[in-house]
Amino acid sequence: MNASTYVARTPGPDGHIHYPEEENAIWRTLITRQLGCVQQTACNEYLTGLERLDLPKDHIPQLADINRVLQPATGWQVARVPALISFDRFFELLAGRQFPVATFIRRREHLDYLQEPDIFHELFGHCAMLTHPAFARFTHTYGRLGEKATPKERGFLARLYWFTVEFGLLNTLRGRRIYGGGILSSPGETQYAFESGKPEFRPFNLLDVLRTPYRIDIMQPIYYVLDNLDQLFAIADMDIMAEVHKAQQLGLFAPAFTPKKTAI
């Protein structure tokens, strides 16, 4: 795992993280511009969750404020972690209904893109969806599977997470809408998915998802689209590891991008 150039902030004696004004200003920039994007592109379930979270517009919130909403909604909490954590720790947290949040925010030179998930990505991108029972249960199931999986199995499971939790889209009466945090927290990816005419949209098929390579450092050439969010309940009830083993036997599809070492 590559080292991060970011360091997560820790609470002071009062139990609060005191972010510098420049970091609060970056939060204001990020949330203001992304709120303008998601109103017409995010699914209603996300927008409802965002309203429940009531994220502050002028400063980075404390994680305890997020937990006061998540815990009664679905039993989830957020957990403070360093900039990067091990896969073992990641799956352990999800299996315990704790969503990892690194308590740092991107610098201005990384305003449009950052490989490491910062606090804006995790809170704005993911936590609103964790108020929804189907998304919450799917994420918990994913964590429990990953906790017991081998390193090779985890490589296939990572594609499931990527094409749902991070870059998932949903069919609605208003057309395709976003539920994946990797799109929700990125103005560039949002515009690319809805306005560029470049990506391919495929109906969600678990085996196909597990066999689809991706790269973390490009706009996604392929998105998988659910018919409704409750489909995540059905996926969580499937024998996902049996499909992982089928995917291992069949092998990966040809990548829809120029391969690099970051392809998974």
mmCIF file with all atom_site columns, N, CA, C and O in Angstrom, residues 220-251:
data_model
loop_
_atom_site.group_PDB
_atom_site.id
_atom_site.type_symbol
_atom_site.label_atom_id
_atom_site.label_alt_id
_atom_site.label_comp_id
_atom_site.label_asym_id
_atom_site.label_entity_id
_atom_site.label_seq_id
_atom_site.pdbx_PDB_ins_code
_atom_site.Cartn_x
_atom_site.Cartn_y
_atom_site.Cartn_z
_atom_site.occupancy
_atom_site.B_iso_or_equiv
_atom_site.pdbx_formal_charge
_atom_site.auth_seq_id
_atom_site.auth_comp_id
_atom_site.auth_asym_id
_atom_site.auth_atom_id
_atom_site.pdbx_PDB_model_num
ATOM 1   N N  . GLN A 1 220 ? -14.352 6.813   -14.961 1.00 0.00 ? 220 GLN A N  1
ATOM 2   C CA . GLN A 1 220 ? -14.727 5.418   -15.190 1.00 0.00 ? 220 GLN A CA 1
ATOM 3   C C  . GLN A 1 220 ? -15.333 5.211   -16.581 1.00 0.00 ? 220 GLN A C  1
ATOM 4   O O  . GLN A 1 220 ? -16.306 5.881   -16.938 1.00 0.00 ? 220 GLN A O  1
ATOM 5   N N  . PRO A 1 221 ? -14.797 4.274   -17.361 1.00 0.00 ? 221 PRO A N  1
ATOM 6   C CA . PRO A 1 221 ? -15.372 4.015   -18.680 1.00 0.00 ? 221 PRO A CA 1
ATOM 7   C C  . PRO A 1 221 ? -16.661 3.199   -18.629 1.00 0.00 ? 221 PRO A C  1
ATOM 8   O O  . PRO A 1 221 ? -17.426 3.174   -19.581 1.00 0.00 ? 221 PRO A O  1
ATOM 9   N N  . ILE A 1 222 ? -16.908 2.514   -17.496 1.00 0.00 ? 222 ILE A N  1
ATOM 10  C CA . ILE A 1 222 ? -18.079 1.647   -17.353 1.00 0.00 ? 222 ILE A CA 1
ATOM 11  C C  . ILE A 1 222 ? -18.738 1.917   -16.005 1.00 0.00 ? 222 ILE A C  1
ATOM 12  O O  . ILE A 1 222 ? -18.059 2.008   -14.976 1.00 0.00 ? 222 ILE A O  1
ATOM 13  N N  . TYR A 1 223 ? -20.058 2.062   -16.027 1.00 0.00 ? 223 TYR A N  1
ATOM 14  C CA . TYR A 1 223 ? -20.847 2.110   -14.799 1.00 0.00 ? 223 TYR A CA 1
ATOM 15  C C  . TYR A 1 223 ? -21.883 0.995   -14.845 1.00 0.00 ? 223 TYR A C  1
ATOM 16  O O  . TYR A 1 223 ? -22.455 0.707   -15.907 1.00 0.00 ? 223 TYR A O  1
ATOM 17  N N  . TYR A 1 224 ? -22.130 0.381   -13.687 1.00 0.00 ? 224 TYR A N  1
ATOM 18  C CA . TYR A 1 224 ? -23.198 -0.609  -13.575 1.00 0.00 ? 224 TYR A CA 1
ATOM 19  C C  . TYR A 1 224 ? -24.404 0.031   -12.878 1.00 0.00 ? 224 TYR A C  1
ATOM 20  O O  . TYR A 1 224 ? -24.251 0.736   -11.884 1.00 0.00 ? 224 TYR A O  1
ATOM 21  N N  . VAL A 1 225 ? -25.594 -0.231  -13.411 1.00 0.00 ? 225 VAL A N  1
ATOM 22  C CA . VAL A 1 225 ? -26.798 0.494   -12.994 1.00 0.00 ? 225 VAL A CA 1
ATOM 23  C C  . VAL A 1 225 ? -27.807 -0.477  -12.381 1.00 0.00 ? 225 VAL A C  1
ATOM 24  O O  . VAL A 1 225 ? -28.207 -1.468  -13.004 1.00 0.00 ? 225 VAL A O  1
ATOM 25  N N  . LEU A 1 226 ? -28.239 -0.177  -11.154 1.00 0.00 ? 226 LEU A N  1
ATOM 26  C CA . LEU A 1 226 ? -29.303 -0.935  -10.494 1.00 0.00 ? 226 LEU A CA 1
ATOM 27  C C  . LEU A 1 226 ? -30.670 -0.471  -10.991 1.00 0.00 ? 226 LEU A C  1
ATOM 28  O O  . LEU A 1 226 ? -30.837 0.683   -11.387 1.00 0.00 ? 226 LEU A O  1
ATOM 29  N N  . ASP A 1 227 ? -31.665 -1.353  -10.905 1.00 0.00 ? 227 ASP A N  1
ATOM 30  C CA . ASP A 1 227 ? -33.030 -0.960  -11.256 1.00 0.00 ? 227 ASP A CA 1
ATOM 31  C C  . ASP A 1 227 ? -33.708 -0.204  -10.117 1.00 0.00 ? 227 ASP A C  1
ATOM 32  O O  . ASP A 1 227 ? -34.574 0.633   -10.349 1.00 0.00 ? 227 ASP A O  1
ATOM 33  N N  . ASN A 1 228 ? -33.326 -0.511  -8.890  1.00 0.00 ? 228 ASN A N  1
ATOM 34  C CA . ASN A 1 228 ? -33.808 0.235   -7.728  1.00 0.00 ? 228 ASN A CA 1
ATOM 35  C C  . ASN A 1 228 ? -32.863 -0.063  -6.569  1.00 0.00 ? 228 ASN A C  1
ATOM 36  O O  . ASN A 1 228 ? -32.125 -1.050  -6.582  1.00 0.00 ? 228 ASN A O  1
ATOM 37  N N  . LEU A 1 229 ? -32.906 0.779   -5.562  1.00 0.00 ? 229 LEU A N  1
ATOM 38  C CA . LEU A 1 229 ? -31.945 0.646   -4.477  1.00 0.00 ? 229 LEU A CA 1
ATOM 39  C C  . LEU A 1 229 ? -32.191 -0.607  -3.638  1.00 0.00 ? 229 LEU A C  1
ATOM 40  O O  . LEU A 1 229 ? -31.251 -1.196  -3.102  1.00 0.00 ? 229 LEU A O  1
ATOM 41  N N  . ASP A 1 230 ? -33.443 -1.049  -3.559  1.00 0.00 ? 230 ASP A N  1
ATOM 42  C CA . ASP A 1 230 ? -33.729 -2.262  -2.797  1.00 0.00 ? 230 ASP A CA 1
ATOM 43  C C  . ASP A 1 230 ? -33.090 -3.501  -3.422  1.00 0.00 ? 230 ASP A C  1
ATOM 44  O O  . ASP A 1 230 ? -33.040 -4.561  -2.787  1.00 0.00 ? 230 ASP A O  1
ATOM 45  N N  . GLN A 1 231 ? -32.609 -3.383  -4.655  1.00 0.00 ? 231 GLN A N  1
ATOM 46  C CA . GLN A 1 231 ? -31.871 -4.479  -5.274  1.00 0.00 ? 231 GLN A CA 1
ATOM 47  C C  . GLN A 1 231 ? -30.644 -4.838  -4.440  1.00 0.00 ? 231 GLN A C  1
ATOM 48  O O  . GLN A 1 231 ? -30.165 -5.977  -4.486  1.00 0.00 ? 231 GLN A O  1
ATOM 49  N N  . LEU A 1 232 ? -30.136 -3.882  -3.666  1.00 0.00 ? 232 LEU A N  1
ATOM 50  C CA . LEU A 1 232 ? -28.991 -4.170  -2.788  1.00 0.00 ? 232 LEU A CA 1
ATOM 51  C C  . LEU A 1 232 ? -29.357 -5.189  -1.720  1.00 0.00 ? 232 LEU A C  1
ATOM 52  O O  . LEU A 1 232 ? -28.507 -5.954  -1.263  1.00 0.00 ? 232 LEU A O  1
ATOM 53  N N  . PHE A 1 233 ? -30.630 -5.214  -1.277  1.00 0.00 ? 233 PHE A N  1
ATOM 54  C CA . PHE A 1 233 ? -31.076 -6.263  -0.357  1.00 0.00 ? 233 PHE A CA 1
ATOM 55  C C  . PHE A 1 233 ? -30.909 -7.637  -1.013  1.00 0.00 ? 233 PHE A C  1
ATOM 56  O O  . PHE A 1 233 ? -30.412 -8.580  -0.401  1.00 0.00 ? 233 PHE A O  1
ATOM 57  N N  . ALA A 1 234 ? -31.353 -7.738  -2.277  1.00 0.00 ? 234 ALA A N  1
ATOM 58  C CA . ALA A 1 234 ? -31.285 -9.011  -2.988  1.00 0.00 ? 234 ALA A CA 1
ATOM 59  C C  . ALA A 1 234 ? -29.834 -9.447  -3.201  1.00 0.00 ? 234 ALA A C  1
ATOM 60  O O  . ALA A 1 234 ? -29.502 -10.629 -3.066  1.00 0.00 ? 234 ALA A O  1
ATOM 61  N N  . ILE A 1 235 ? -28.967 -8.490  -3.528  1.00 0.00 ? 235 ILE A N  1
ATOM 62  C CA . ILE A 1 235 ? -27.546 -8.822  -3.727  1.00 0.00 ? 235 ILE A CA 1
ATOM 63  C C  . ILE A 1 235 ? -26.946 -9.329  -2.424  1.00 0.00 ? 235 ILE A C  1
ATOM 64  O O  . ILE A 1 235 ? -26.187 -10.306 -2.399  1.00 0.00 ? 235 ILE A O  1
ATOM 65  N N  . ALA A 1 236 ? -27.274 -8.655  -1.310  1.00 0.00 ? 236 ALA A N  1
ATOM 66  C CA . ALA A 1 236 ? -26.748 -9.074  -0.009  1.00 0.00 ? 236 ALA A CA 1
ATOM 67  C C  . ALA A 1 236 ? -27.188 -10.489 0.348   1.00 0.00 ? 236 ALA A C  1
ATOM 68  O O  . ALA A 1 236 ? -26.476 -11.204 1.070   1.00 0.00 ? 236 ALA A O  1
ATOM 69  N N  . ASP A 1 237 ? -28.345 -10.912 -0.144  1.00 0.00 ? 237 ASP A N  1
ATOM 70  C CA . ASP A 1 237 ? -28.865 -12.254 0.144   1.00 0.00 ? 237 ASP A CA 1
ATOM 71  C C  . ASP A 1 237 ? -28.312 -13.320 -0.796  1.00 0.00 ? 237 ASP A C  1
ATOM 72  O O  . ASP A 1 237 ? -28.538 -14.520 -0.569  1.00 0.00 ? 237 ASP A O  1
ATOM 73  N N  . MET A 1 238 ? -27.619 -12.913 -1.853  1.00 0.00 ? 238 MET A N  1
ATOM 74  C CA . MET A 1 238 ? -27.057 -13.880 -2.792  1.00 0.00 ? 238 MET A CA 1
ATOM 75  C C  . MET A 1 238 ? -25.834 -14.572 -2.179  1.00 0.00 ? 238 MET A C  1
ATOM 76  O O  . MET A 1 238 ? -25.250 -14.091 -1.212  1.00 0.00 ? 238 MET A O  1
ATOM 77  N N  . ASP A 1 239 ? -25.460 -15.692 -2.762  1.00 0.00 ? 239 ASP A N  1
ATOM 78  C CA . ASP A 1 239 ? -24.212 -16.361 -2.363  1.00 0.00 ? 239 ASP A CA 1
ATOM 79  C C  . ASP A 1 239 ? -23.078 -15.666 -3.118  1.00 0.00 ? 239 ASP A C  1
ATOM 80  O O  . ASP A 1 239 ? -22.617 -16.137 -4.161  1.00 0.00 ? 239 ASP A O  1
ATOM 81  N N  . ILE A 1 240 ? -22.660 -14.545 -2.588  1.00 0.00 ? 240 ILE A N  1
ATOM 82  C CA . ILE A 1 240 ? -21.684 -13.698 -3.290  1.00 0.00 ? 240 ILE A CA 1
ATOM 83  C C  . ILE A 1 240 ? -20.355 -14.424 -3.471  1.00 0.00 ? 240 ILE A C  1
ATOM 84  O O  . ILE A 1 240 ? -19.719 -14.328 -4.537  1.00 0.00 ? 240 ILE A O  1
ATOM 85  N N  . MET A 1 241 ? -19.929 -15.170 -2.463  1.00 0.00 ? 241 MET A N  1
ATOM 86  C CA . MET A 1 241 ? -18.630 -15.850 -2.574  1.00 0.00 ? 241 MET A CA 1
ATOM 87  C C  . MET A 1 241 ? -18.666 -16.948 -3.633  1.00 0.00 ? 241 MET A C  1
ATOM 88  O O  . MET A 1 241 ? -17.652 -17.209 -4.284  1.00 0.00 ? 241 MET A O  1
ATOM 89  N N  . ALA A 1 242 ? -19.818 -17.584 -3.844  1.00 0.00 ? 242 ALA A N  1
ATOM 90  C CA . ALA A 1 242 ? -19.913 -18.564 -4.935  1.00 0.00 ? 242 ALA A CA 1
ATOM 91  C C  . ALA A 1 242 ? -19.707 -17.877 -6.273  1.00 0.00 ? 242 ALA A C  1
ATOM 92  O O  . ALA A 1 242 ? -19.037 -18.431 -7.176  1.00 0.00 ? 242 ALA A O  1
ATOM 93  N N  . GLU A 1 243 ? -20.246 -16.660 -6.416  1.00 0.00 ? 243 GLU A N  1
ATOM 94  C CA . GLU A 1 243 ? -20.041 -15.903 -7.651  1.00 0.00 ? 243 GLU A CA 1
ATOM 95  C C  . GLU A 1 243 ? -18.590 -15.444 -7.770  1.00 0.00 ? 243 GLU A C  1
ATOM 96  O O  . GLU A 1 243 ? -18.042 -15.379 -8.882  1.00 0.00 ? 243 GLU A O  1
ATOM 97  N N  . VAL A 1 244 ? -17.964 -15.111 -6.654  1.00 0.00 ? 244 VAL A N  1
ATOM 98  C CA . VAL A 1 244 ? -16.527 -14.772 -6.675  1.00 0.00 ? 244 VAL A CA 1
ATOM 99  C C  . VAL A 1 244 ? -15.722 -15.940 -7.213  1.00 0.00 ? 244 VAL A C  1
ATOM 100 O O  . VAL A 1 244 ? -14.825 -15.779 -8.051  1.00 0.00 ? 244 VAL A O  1
ATOM 101 N N  . HIS A 1 245 ? -16.036 -17.138 -6.771  1.00 0.00 ? 245 HIS A N  1
ATOM 102 C CA . HIS A 1 245 ? -15.297 -18.318 -7.234  1.00 0.00 ? 245 HIS A CA 1
ATOM 103 C C  . HIS A 1 245 ? -15.546 -18.582 -8.718  1.00 0.00 ? 245 HIS A C  1
ATOM 104 O O  . HIS A 1 245 ? -14.625 -18.991 -9.442  1.00 0.00 ? 245 HIS A O  1
ATOM 105 N N  . LYS A 1 246 ? -16.772 -18.337 -9.182  1.00 0.00 ? 246 LYS A N  1
ATOM 106 C CA . LYS A 1 246 ? -17.031 -18.446 -10.627 1.00 0.00 ? 246 LYS A CA 1
ATOM 107 C C  . LYS A 1 246 ? -16.199 -17.421 -11.401 1.00 0.00 ? 246 LYS A C  1
ATOM 108 O O  . LYS A 1 246 ? -15.627 -17.731 -12.448 1.00 0.00 ? 246 LYS A O  1
ATOM 109 N N  . ALA A 1 247 ? -16.146 -16.217 -10.879 1.00 0.00 ? 247 ALA A N  1
ATOM 110 C CA . ALA A 1 247 ? -15.373 -15.158 -11.542 1.00 0.00 ? 247 ALA A CA 1
ATOM 111 C C  . ALA A 1 247 ? -13.898 -15.511 -11.584 1.00 0.00 ? 247 ALA A C  1
ATOM 112 O O  . ALA A 1 247 ? -13.211 -15.240 -12.586 1.00 0.00 ? 247 ALA A O  1
ATOM 113 N N  . GLN A 1 248 ? -13.396 -16.119 -10.527 1.00 0.00 ? 248 GLN A N  1
ATOM 114 C CA . GLN A 1 248 ? -11.996 -16.539 -10.512 1.00 0.00 ? 248 GLN A CA 1
ATOM 115 C C  . GLN A 1 248 ? -11.724 -17.574 -11.608 1.00 0.00 ? 248 GLN A C  1
ATOM 116 O O  . GLN A 1 248 ? -10.680 -17.535 -12.267 1.00 0.00 ? 248 GLN A O  1
ATOM 117 N N  . GLN A 1 249 ? -12.680 -18.493 -11.789 1.00 0.00 ? 249 GLN A N  1
ATOM 118 C CA . GLN A 1 249 ? -12.510 -19.526 -12.816 1.00 0.00 ? 249 GLN A CA 1
ATOM 119 C C  . GLN A 1 249 ? -12.597 -18.947 -14.222 1.00 0.00 ? 249 GLN A C  1
ATOM 120 O O  . GLN A 1 249 ? -11.832 -19.328 -15.116 1.00 0.00 ? 249 GLN A O  1
ATOM 121 N N  . LEU A 1 250 ? -13.515 -18.028 -14.429 1.00 0.00 ? 250 LEU A N  1
ATOM 122 C CA . LEU A 1 250 ? -13.727 -17.455 -15.759 1.00 0.00 ? 250 LEU A CA 1
ATOM 123 C C  . LEU A 1 250 ? -12.663 -16.422 -16.130 1.00 0.00 ? 250 LEU A C  1
ATOM 124 O O  . LEU A 1 250 ? -12.368 -16.226 -17.306 1.00 0.00 ? 250 LEU A O  1
ATOM 125 N N  . GLY A 1 251 ? -12.132 -15.733 -15.124 1.00 0.00 ? 251 GLY A N  1
ATOM 126 C CA . GLY A 1 251 ? -11.142 -14.693 -15.396 1.00 0.00 ? 251 GLY A CA 1
ATOM 127 C C  . GLY A 1 251 ? -11.787 -13.348 -15.678 1.00 0.00 ? 251 GLY A C  1
ATOM 128 O O  . GLY A 1 251 ? -13.014 -13.231 -15.809 1.00 0.00 ? 251 GLY A O  1
#
